[in-house]
Each structure stands twice: as structure tokens, then as C-alpha cells.
Short mmCIF file of C-alpha atoms and ligand atoms in Angstrom, two decimals:
data_model
loop_
_atom_site.label_atom_id
_atom_site.label_comp_id
_atom_site.label_asym_id
_atom_site.label_seq_id
_atom_site.Cartn_x
_atom_site.Cartn_y
_atom_site.Cartn_z
CA UNK A 1 21.65 -8.82 21.28
CA UNK A 2 20.53 -9.35 17.65
CA UNK A 3 21.92 -6.94 15.06
CA UNK A 4 19.31 -5.58 12.67
CA UNK A 5 20.14 -3.83 9.39
CA UNK A 6 17.50 -1.39 8.11
CA UNK A 7 17.26 -0.68 4.39
CA UNK A 8 15.55 2.30 2.71
CA UNK A 9 15.52 4.10 6.05
CA UNK A 10 14.66 7.77 6.39
CA UNK A 11 15.21 10.09 9.37
CA UNK A 12 11.60 9.51 10.48
CA UNK A 13 12.15 5.69 10.51
CA UNK A 14 15.21 6.18 12.68
CA UNK A 15 13.33 8.46 15.07
CA UNK A 16 10.47 6.00 15.69
CA UNK A 17 12.60 2.82 15.74
CA UNK A 18 15.28 4.26 18.03
CA UNK A 19 12.61 5.44 20.47
CA UNK A 20 10.96 2.02 20.41
CA UNK A 21 14.33 0.26 20.79
CA UNK A 22 14.61 1.71 24.31
CA UNK A 23 12.37 -1.24 25.25
CA UNK A 24 14.26 -3.86 23.22
CA UNK A 25 17.96 -3.00 23.20
CA UNK A 26 18.76 -4.45 19.74
CA UNK A 27 21.77 -3.23 17.77
CA UNK A 28 20.33 -1.17 14.89
CA UNK A 29 22.16 -0.19 11.69
CA UNK A 30 20.38 2.18 9.28
CA UNK A 31 21.04 2.47 5.55
CA UNK A 32 19.28 4.80 3.12
CA UNK A 33 19.88 2.38 0.21
CA UNK A 34 17.14 0.11 -1.08
CA UNK A 35 17.82 -3.58 -0.53
CA UNK A 36 18.72 -5.31 -3.81
CA UNK A 37 21.42 -7.67 -5.02
CA UNK A 38 23.96 -4.82 -5.17
CA UNK A 39 23.35 -3.66 -1.59
CA UNK A 40 22.56 -6.95 0.19
CA UNK A 41 26.23 -7.13 1.32
CA UNK A 42 25.62 -4.20 3.68
CA UNK A 43 23.78 -6.65 5.92
CA UNK A 44 26.94 -8.73 6.49
CA UNK A 45 27.33 -9.46 10.20
CA UNK A 46 23.64 -8.85 10.93
CA UNK A 47 21.13 -11.33 12.26
CA UNK A 48 18.10 -9.86 10.48
CA UNK A 49 17.16 -7.26 7.89
CA UNK A 50 14.30 -4.81 8.26
CA UNK A 51 12.84 -3.72 4.91
CA UNK A 52 10.11 -1.52 3.46
CA UNK A 53 7.79 -1.55 0.44
CA UNK A 54 10.34 -0.73 -2.27
CA UNK A 55 13.15 -2.97 -1.06
CA UNK A 56 13.55 -5.94 -3.35
CA UNK A 57 13.73 -9.36 -1.72
CA UNK A 58 13.89 -11.50 -4.84
CA UNK A 59 15.44 -14.97 -5.08
CA UNK A 60 18.97 -13.56 -5.63
CA UNK A 61 18.76 -11.28 -2.59
CA UNK A 62 17.34 -14.09 -0.46
CA UNK A 63 20.19 -16.35 -1.57
CA UNK A 64 22.72 -13.65 -0.63
CA UNK A 65 21.13 -13.00 2.79
CA UNK A 66 20.89 -16.71 3.52
CA UNK A 67 24.56 -17.12 2.58
CA UNK A 68 25.43 -14.44 5.18
CA UNK A 69 23.59 -16.41 7.87
CA UNK A 70 20.55 -14.12 7.98
CA UNK A 71 17.42 -16.00 8.91
CA UNK A 72 14.84 -13.22 9.27
CA UNK A 73 13.31 -10.60 6.98
CA UNK A 74 11.24 -8.24 9.11
CA UNK A 75 8.94 -6.21 6.88
CA UNK A 76 7.99 -2.88 8.43
CA UNK A 77 4.82 -2.76 6.31
CA UNK A 78 1.67 -4.80 5.63
CA UNK A 79 2.20 -5.59 1.91
CA UNK A 80 4.64 -8.39 1.03
CA UNK A 81 4.59 -8.46 -2.79
CA UNK A 82 8.26 -7.40 -2.87
CA UNK A 83 9.38 -10.67 -1.23
CA UNK A 84 9.81 -13.93 -3.12
CA UNK A 85 8.12 -16.02 -0.44
CA UNK A 86 8.74 -19.23 -2.33
CA UNK A 87 12.51 -18.57 -2.42
CA UNK A 88 12.46 -17.74 1.30
CA UNK A 89 10.45 -20.82 2.26
CA UNK A 90 12.22 -22.96 4.89
CA UNK A 91 15.32 -20.76 4.69
CA UNK A 92 14.41 -17.29 5.89
CA UNK A 93 11.33 -16.42 7.95
CA UNK A 94 9.34 -13.46 6.68
CA UNK A 95 7.33 -11.45 9.19
CA UNK A 96 5.20 -8.38 8.55
CA UNK A 97 3.10 -5.79 10.36
CA UNK A 98 -0.40 -6.71 9.28
CA UNK A 99 -2.68 -4.08 10.75
CA UNK A 100 -0.72 -1.17 12.21
CA UNK A 101 -3.35 1.43 11.47
CA UNK A 102 -5.94 0.55 8.88
CA UNK A 103 -7.55 3.91 9.65
CA UNK A 104 -4.43 5.80 8.55
CA UNK A 105 -4.69 4.38 5.02
CA UNK A 106 -8.51 4.51 4.89
CA UNK A 107 -8.49 8.15 5.97
CA UNK A 108 -5.88 8.96 3.31
CA UNK A 109 -8.10 7.31 0.68
CA UNK A 110 -10.92 9.59 1.85
CA UNK A 111 -8.59 12.61 1.69
CA UNK A 112 -7.80 11.76 -1.95
CA UNK A 113 -11.48 11.27 -2.76
CA UNK A 114 -12.69 14.50 -1.13
CA UNK A 115 -9.88 16.53 -2.65
CA UNK A 116 -10.46 15.19 -6.15
CA UNK A 117 -14.22 15.51 -5.96
CA UNK A 118 -14.32 19.06 -4.54
CA UNK A 119 -11.06 20.05 -6.28
CA UNK A 120 -9.55 21.68 -3.20
CA UNK A 121 -6.06 21.04 -4.65
CA UNK A 122 -6.93 23.47 -7.45
CA UNK A 123 -8.86 25.90 -5.24
CA UNK A 124 -5.83 26.21 -2.93
CA UNK A 125 -3.60 27.48 -5.74
CA UNK A 126 -6.32 29.73 -7.20
CA UNK A 127 -7.03 31.69 -4.02
CA UNK A 128 -3.30 32.07 -3.30
CA UNK A 129 -3.10 33.75 -6.69
CA UNK A 130 -6.06 36.05 -5.89
CA UNK A 131 -8.22 34.04 -8.29
CA UNK A 132 -11.60 33.57 -6.59
CA UNK A 133 -13.41 32.02 -9.55
CA UNK A 134 -15.08 28.66 -8.86
CA UNK A 135 -15.59 27.74 -12.53
CA UNK A 136 -14.39 24.19 -13.16
CA UNK A 137 -14.53 23.20 -9.48
CA UNK A 138 -17.96 21.52 -9.59
CA UNK A 139 -18.17 18.34 -7.51
CA UNK A 140 -20.94 15.90 -6.55
CA UNK A 141 -22.61 14.89 -3.26
CA UNK A 142 -21.21 11.62 -1.95
CA UNK A 143 -24.45 10.90 -0.09
CA UNK A 144 -26.39 8.10 -1.82
CA UNK A 145 -23.68 7.58 -4.45
CA UNK A 146 -22.32 4.05 -4.96
CA UNK A 147 -18.88 3.14 -3.67
CA UNK A 148 -17.18 -0.08 -4.79
CA UNK A 149 -14.45 -1.42 -2.51
CA UNK A 150 -12.14 -4.09 -3.89
CA UNK A 151 -10.61 -5.97 -0.96
CA UNK A 152 -12.68 -5.61 2.21
CA UNK A 153 -9.96 -6.50 4.71
CA UNK A 154 -8.69 -4.29 7.50
CA UNK A 155 -8.27 -1.12 5.42
CA UNK A 156 -11.25 -1.76 3.14
CA UNK A 157 -13.54 -2.23 6.15
CA UNK A 158 -12.24 0.93 7.86
CA UNK A 159 -13.00 2.82 4.64
CA UNK A 160 -16.47 1.27 4.35
CA UNK A 161 -17.27 2.50 7.85
CA UNK A 162 -16.27 6.07 6.93
CA UNK A 163 -18.13 6.03 3.59
CA UNK A 164 -21.27 4.66 5.27
CA UNK A 165 -21.00 7.68 7.57
CA UNK A 166 -21.19 9.89 4.46
CA UNK A 167 -24.43 8.10 3.52
CA UNK A 168 -22.86 6.28 0.54
CA UNK A 169 -24.24 2.96 -0.70
CA UNK A 170 -21.32 0.55 -0.45
CA UNK A 171 -20.64 -2.66 -2.32
CA UNK A 172 -17.51 -4.77 -2.00
CA UNK A 173 -15.72 -7.52 -3.84
CA UNK A 174 -13.46 -9.77 -1.78
CA UNK A 175 -11.91 -13.19 -2.36
CA UNK A 176 -13.04 -14.17 1.17
CA UNK A 177 -16.45 -12.56 1.78
CA UNK A 178 -17.87 -12.23 5.30
CA UNK A 179 -21.64 -11.86 4.81
CA UNK A 180 -22.46 -11.41 8.53
CA UNK A 181 -20.06 -8.50 8.81
CA UNK A 182 -21.53 -6.99 5.62
CA UNK A 183 -25.04 -7.16 7.05
CA UNK A 184 -23.84 -5.60 10.31
CA UNK A 185 -21.97 -2.76 8.57
CA UNK A 186 -24.56 -2.13 5.88
CA UNK A 187 -22.77 -3.10 2.68
CA UNK A 188 -23.23 -5.89 0.13
CA UNK A 189 -20.84 -8.22 -1.66
CA UNK A 190 -21.04 -8.26 -5.45
CA UNK A 191 -19.00 -9.76 -8.27
CA UNK A 192 -16.44 -7.55 -10.00
CA UNK A 193 -18.40 -6.79 -13.23
CA UNK A 194 -21.33 -5.46 -11.15
CA UNK A 195 -19.00 -3.42 -8.96
CA UNK A 196 -17.34 -1.90 -12.04
CA UNK A 197 -20.70 -1.12 -13.68
CA UNK A 198 -22.46 0.37 -10.64
CA UNK A 199 -19.81 2.35 -8.76
CA UNK A 200 -19.38 6.13 -8.77
CA UNK A 201 -16.23 5.69 -6.69
CA UNK A 202 -13.93 2.64 -6.78
CA UNK A 203 -11.23 2.13 -4.15
CA UNK A 204 -8.59 -0.62 -4.23
CA UNK A 205 -7.57 -2.43 -1.03
CA UNK A 206 -6.70 -5.98 -2.07
CA UNK A 207 -3.11 -7.24 -2.00
CA UNK A 208 -1.03 -7.33 -5.17
CA UNK A 209 -0.90 -10.95 -6.36
CA UNK A 210 -0.65 -12.53 -9.82
CA UNK A 211 -4.50 -12.55 -9.85
CA UNK A 212 -4.91 -8.88 -8.95
CA UNK A 213 -2.09 -7.44 -11.11
CA UNK A 214 -3.66 -4.98 -13.62
CA UNK A 215 -7.14 -5.60 -12.19
CA UNK A 216 -7.92 -2.15 -13.51
CA UNK A 217 -7.21 -2.45 -17.22
CA UNK A 218 -8.76 -1.39 -20.53
CA UNK A 219 -11.44 -4.09 -20.23
CA UNK A 220 -12.53 -3.25 -16.68
CA UNK A 221 -12.34 0.50 -17.38
CA UNK A 222 -14.72 -0.02 -20.32
CA UNK A 223 -17.31 -1.50 -17.92
CA UNK A 224 -17.23 1.52 -15.60
CA UNK A 225 -19.64 4.45 -15.36
CA UNK A 226 -18.48 7.62 -17.09
CA UNK A 227 -17.05 10.01 -14.51
CA UNK A 228 -16.09 7.28 -12.02
CA UNK A 229 -13.43 8.29 -9.49
CA UNK A 230 -10.73 5.66 -8.89
CA UNK A 231 -8.70 5.64 -5.69
CA UNK A 232 -5.65 3.42 -5.30
CA UNK A 233 -3.87 3.23 -1.96
CA UNK A 234 -3.17 -0.51 -2.46
CA UNK A 235 -0.29 -1.19 -4.83
CA UNK A 236 0.61 0.52 -8.12
CA UNK A 237 0.49 -2.62 -10.21
CA UNK A 238 -3.19 -3.15 -9.43
CA UNK A 239 -3.70 -0.60 -12.23
CA UNK A 240 -2.48 -0.77 -15.82
CA UNK A 241 -1.29 2.84 -15.90
CA UNK A 242 -1.30 3.12 -19.70
CA UNK A 243 -4.95 2.02 -19.77
CA UNK A 244 -5.77 4.52 -17.01
CA UNK A 245 -4.12 7.31 -19.00
CA UNK A 246 -6.22 6.30 -22.02
CA UNK A 247 -9.40 6.51 -19.92
CA UNK A 248 -8.36 9.90 -18.52
CA UNK A 249 -7.68 11.23 -22.03
CA UNK A 250 -11.07 10.03 -23.29
CA UNK A 251 -12.68 11.59 -20.15
CA UNK A 252 -14.19 8.24 -19.18
CA UNK A 253 -12.65 8.66 -15.74
CA UNK A 254 -13.69 11.60 -13.55
CA UNK A 255 -10.51 11.48 -11.49
CA UNK A 256 -7.80 9.24 -10.09
CA UNK A 257 -6.38 9.50 -6.58
CA UNK A 258 -3.17 7.49 -6.47
CA UNK A 259 -0.98 6.91 -3.44
CA UNK A 260 0.94 4.24 -5.32
CA UNK A 261 2.33 3.87 -8.85
CA UNK A 262 3.51 0.87 -10.87
CA UNK A 263 7.11 2.06 -11.10
CA UNK A 264 7.20 3.97 -7.83
CA UNK A 265 10.34 2.35 -6.43
CA UNK A 266 12.49 4.65 -8.62
CA UNK A 267 10.90 7.85 -7.34
CA UNK A 268 8.69 7.63 -4.28
CA UNK A 269 10.08 8.84 -0.95
CA UNK A 270 12.85 10.77 -2.78
CA UNK A 271 13.23 14.46 -3.72
CA UNK A 272 13.64 15.11 -7.47
CA UNK A 273 12.73 18.80 -7.31
CA UNK A 274 16.21 19.83 -8.58
CA UNK A 275 16.06 17.31 -11.39
CA UNK A 276 13.45 15.96 -13.82
CA UNK A 277 11.40 12.79 -14.15
CA UNK A 278 12.66 10.54 -16.97
CA UNK A 279 9.55 8.35 -16.63
CA UNK A 280 7.18 9.64 -19.36
CA UNK A 281 4.22 7.67 -18.00
CA UNK A 282 4.56 9.25 -14.55
CA UNK A 283 5.07 12.67 -16.14
CA UNK A 284 1.89 12.19 -18.23
CA UNK A 285 -0.08 11.17 -15.13
CA UNK A 286 1.08 14.31 -13.34
CA UNK A 287 -0.11 16.45 -16.26
CA UNK A 288 -3.82 15.77 -15.56
CA UNK A 289 -5.48 18.17 -13.12
CA UNK A 290 -7.93 15.41 -12.15
CA UNK A 291 -5.12 13.10 -11.05
CA UNK A 292 -3.93 13.51 -7.50
CA UNK A 293 -0.72 11.64 -6.81
CA UNK A 294 0.77 11.21 -3.35
CA UNK A 295 4.01 9.45 -2.63
CA UNK A 296 2.89 6.30 -0.76
CA UNK A 297 2.06 8.24 2.39
CA UNK A 298 -1.19 6.47 3.30
CA UNK A 299 0.46 4.79 6.29
CA UNK A 300 2.21 7.95 7.47
CA UNK A 301 0.57 8.98 10.74
CA UNK A 302 2.15 9.21 14.17
CA UNK A 303 -0.02 6.38 15.48
CA UNK A 304 0.81 4.11 12.55
CA UNK A 305 4.57 4.78 12.78
CA UNK A 306 4.55 3.98 16.51
CA UNK A 307 2.57 0.81 15.87
CA UNK A 308 4.85 -0.24 12.96
CA UNK A 309 7.96 0.16 15.15
CA UNK A 310 6.45 -1.72 18.11
CA UNK A 311 5.07 -4.65 16.09
CA UNK A 312 8.27 -4.97 14.01
CA UNK A 313 10.47 -5.03 17.12
CA UNK A 314 8.16 -7.53 18.85
CA UNK A 315 8.20 -9.75 15.71
CA UNK A 316 12.01 -9.71 15.83
CA UNK A 317 12.08 -10.46 19.57
CA UNK A 318 9.61 -13.35 19.19
CA UNK A 319 11.72 -14.81 16.38
CA UNK A 320 14.99 -14.72 18.33
CA UNK A 321 13.28 -16.08 21.46
CA UNK A 322 11.84 -18.99 19.43
CA UNK A 323 8.25 -18.02 20.20
CA UNK A 324 5.15 -18.57 18.01
CA UNK A 325 5.30 -16.17 15.09
CA UNK A 326 1.96 -14.35 14.90
CA UNK A 327 2.82 -12.32 11.85
CA UNK A 328 4.49 -14.86 9.61
CA UNK A 329 3.32 -14.85 5.99
CA UNK A 330 2.14 -18.01 4.31
CA UNK A 331 4.46 -18.48 1.35
CA UNK A 332 1.53 -19.15 -0.95
CA UNK A 333 -1.22 -16.63 -0.24
CA UNK A 334 0.00 -14.31 2.47
CA UNK A 335 -3.21 -14.88 4.41
CA UNK A 336 -2.23 -14.59 8.09
CA UNK A 337 -4.93 -17.16 8.99
CA UNK A 338 -3.47 -19.71 6.62
CA UNK A 339 -0.90 -22.05 8.13
CA UNK A 340 1.99 -22.27 5.65
CA UNK A 341 1.86 -25.55 3.74
CA UNK A 342 4.77 -26.22 1.38
CA UNK A 343 3.57 -27.32 -2.02
CA UNK A 344 -0.14 -27.09 -1.20
CA UNK A 345 -2.70 -24.56 -2.35
CA UNK A 346 -4.29 -22.84 0.58
CA UNK A 347 -7.52 -21.43 -0.84
P1 NAI B 1 -5.89 -7.33 4.60
O1 NAI B 1 -5.12 -8.60 4.42
O2 NAI B 1 -6.51 -7.04 5.92
O3 NAI B 1 -7.07 -7.26 3.50
C1 NAI B 1 -6.91 -7.61 2.17
C2 NAI B 1 -8.26 -8.16 1.68
O4 NAI B 1 -8.14 -8.43 0.29
C3 NAI B 1 -8.69 -9.45 2.38
O5 NAI B 1 -10.02 -9.33 2.84
C4 NAI B 1 -8.55 -10.51 1.28
O6 NAI B 1 -9.53 -11.53 1.40
C5 NAI B 1 -8.80 -9.67 0.05
N1 NAI B 1 -8.27 -10.28 -1.18
C6 NAI B 1 -7.20 -11.11 -1.33
N2 NAI B 1 -7.08 -11.45 -2.63
C7 NAI B 1 -8.08 -10.82 -3.28
C8 NAI B 1 -8.49 -10.80 -4.64
N3 NAI B 1 -7.84 -11.50 -5.58
N4 NAI B 1 -9.57 -10.05 -4.97
C9 NAI B 1 -10.25 -9.35 -4.02
N5 NAI B 1 -9.91 -9.35 -2.71
C10 NAI B 1 -8.85 -10.08 -2.36
O7 NAI B 1 -4.91 -6.16 4.15
P2 NAI B 1 -5.00 -4.60 4.51
O8 NAI B 1 -4.26 -4.33 5.77
O9 NAI B 1 -6.42 -4.17 4.39
O10 NAI B 1 -4.13 -3.97 3.33
C11 NAI B 1 -4.55 -4.06 1.98
C12 NAI B 1 -3.43 -3.61 1.07
O11 NAI B 1 -3.20 -2.22 1.26
C13 NAI B 1 -2.05 -4.26 1.38
O12 NAI B 1 -1.91 -5.51 0.71
C14 NAI B 1 -1.08 -3.24 0.86
O13 NAI B 1 -0.77 -3.56 -0.48
C15 NAI B 1 -1.86 -1.93 0.89
N6 NAI B 1 -1.31 -0.99 1.89
C16 NAI B 1 -0.99 0.29 1.49
C17 NAI B 1 -0.49 1.21 2.39
C18 NAI B 1 -0.18 2.63 1.99
O14 NAI B 1 0.53 3.33 2.74
N7 NAI B 1 -0.67 3.11 0.86
C19 NAI B 1 -0.24 0.84 3.78
C20 NAI B 1 -0.69 -0.49 4.12
C21 NAI B 1 -1.17 -1.37 3.19
#
């Protein structure tokens, strides 16, 4: 039976994967450490590694894993920006879990939006302190406001469906537009400058790539409506955090709901409550009462965890049985519909 080493594993990962393994019978080894060039050696003797969003699979790590005879990186997440796909190409197969529960993330984006808009995070602490004043808690109706969705894939579309239910007018920007689907769901595709200029709420759901890194920057923030609410459940580096802080200080931005942060790998999923945060940028973000930061928990529902475990285990089984790999990532674009082509551009 294949031996699988898990990195960055928490008790909840163990619980869901061990339950799922009843149907697979693999040998599982769990480590709390992130995968990086210092810890890669822990995988010695394994046939595959199973990694999460903040594990680092750069060229050096891939070299080390390959040298140990490991031929599979099984991502237990949808995003793949932490893997050097080019270094892995033709050496180590990289599989992911593309759509375990788009609703989990879309619903979390809505939770961030509703909380920020109606300020329930502040109201909660006020009433617990016998403060029943509502001054400063003014929100706005979402109905008939404009939402701009960047990346209308699985999660973006699930969010569009929910926001349409609120009666919002939805526009989307996507590198691969699907006009028929837009007509059916009642949204329109626009170019980015129009989306920035027209939206009352902007939510990010595109992958992190060299093209999308710092998509939200000083220039794009300048194009936005005053009071715009920005939600990011995609990846931290989609936003230039310093520019966001500038826009928060000048009150250009009405609020920011962030499930991800540029430098999150140092902090997210860990407990620093007995310590302090040396990252001044993160500390500054946390000082705004119109910033709501969650610790990359968009995916964290029971249904999504069960689906992540099942798809990851099936990916591993298919690999070791030499079957067609449904969830392999194209080394160039990551598009699951794109057959990997070494050296060629795919879109
Ligand atoms: P998906 O692959 O279904 O959709 C991504 C969409 O972005 C596609 O429609 C694609 O055409 C579009 N896109 C690609 N490049 C683009 C560009 N340069 N500009 C605009 N659009 C572009 O992916 P899915 O499942 O919707 O996930 C989206 C992202 O959400 C993931 O890449 C991941 O980073 C993040 N994520 C966050 C989670 C969390 O817990 N906060 C959990 C799961 C995913």
C-alpha cells in the first residue's frame, strides 16, 4: 500500500482523512510542519506527499522529493500557486482537488460581506458590554447595488447565484468568459476598468498567477467608487496590501473582508494569542474596524472537508493504479481543461 506523508496537518485533517482512509487502506503519516526545503526529508520512505496551501513546493523541494523517489504531490486544496509546476514537469505529477465545495467559499465571502456591511462584528461586542447604541453601524441595502466578481469559475459562479438572490446587479471579469451562462444566470461580462469603476462590492475569485498578482493596487483602487467593499477569499497576493492600507486610511474603501493575506503562511492556522505579531502590515490591517480578517477558513465546512479527503484519496489511488488523472494541473496555466503541453502556451 502506498505511504503518504501529510504536511501542515491539523487534528481536523487527521480526523477527516483517517475516516476516509477506511475505504482506501493507505499508510498515512501526519506532520504539523510546513513542507519546505528544511522539512522535505520527513517524507523519506514515502511514495507521495499530501500538502496544503502554505506548504512550499518550490524547485528545491521538488528536487529533494524527486531524489527520494517521490513521484506524486497530492494537493488537498484547489489553488496550486505554491507549487513550481515547471520544476515538477515530467518528474512529479501534481494533482489537486478542483471543486470540493465552491459553495463553502462563496458562502464565506457572503458572510464577510454581510458582516462588514451591517457591522455585526462590532454590534456583537457592543451588546455584550451593555452598549445598545447603533451609532456608527449604518449599512446599505445590497438590493440593486453593483457587484463585480473577478474570476467567474466555480466559486465566482456560486457567489453570483447568491448575490443575484439578494437582487444585486452582477458584472464579472474572467479570462475565459462564458456568455451563454451569463445570460442564463443574469450577469454580464465587462472589462476590468469598468468593473472597478461601477462596483459597490468587489470580490476576488481568480487564481493567483503572474498576471493576477497585485491586481488590486494603487492604480486599480484609484478607479474604484468611494466606499467600495472589497472581499478577498482568493489568494492574499491578489492585493497589494500596502496600497489597500493607503486606501483604507484615506477612507476610499468602505471595508475589506479578507480570508487570505499576502504573508499568511507565517501566521494563518496557528495560535499566536500568547505572543505578538511581528508583521507590522498585518498588525496595521487588524487595527481598522472596517477590516474583517479570517484565517483562510473559506473552505472549512464539514461537506468540503469530506469532499477534500475523498477526492484527494481517489487522486492518489488513480495515480498508483496508473489510471487517467482527472485532476492533474497543466504546468502552464493550471486550467483543468487544458492538456499539459511542455513548452507551449495554452491560452
Ligand atoms: P476555478 O478554476 O473554477 O475558477 C477560476 C476562474 O478564474 C476561471 O473561470 C478562470 O477562467 C478565471 N481566471 C483565470 N485567470 C484569470 C485572470 N487572469 N483574470 C480573471 N479571471 C481569470 O477556481 P475556483 O474553484 O473558483 O477557485 C478560485 C480560487 O479561489 C482558487 O484559485 C483559490 O486561489 C481560491 N480558493 C480559496 C479558498 C479559501 O478557503 N479561501 C478555497 C478554495 C479556493
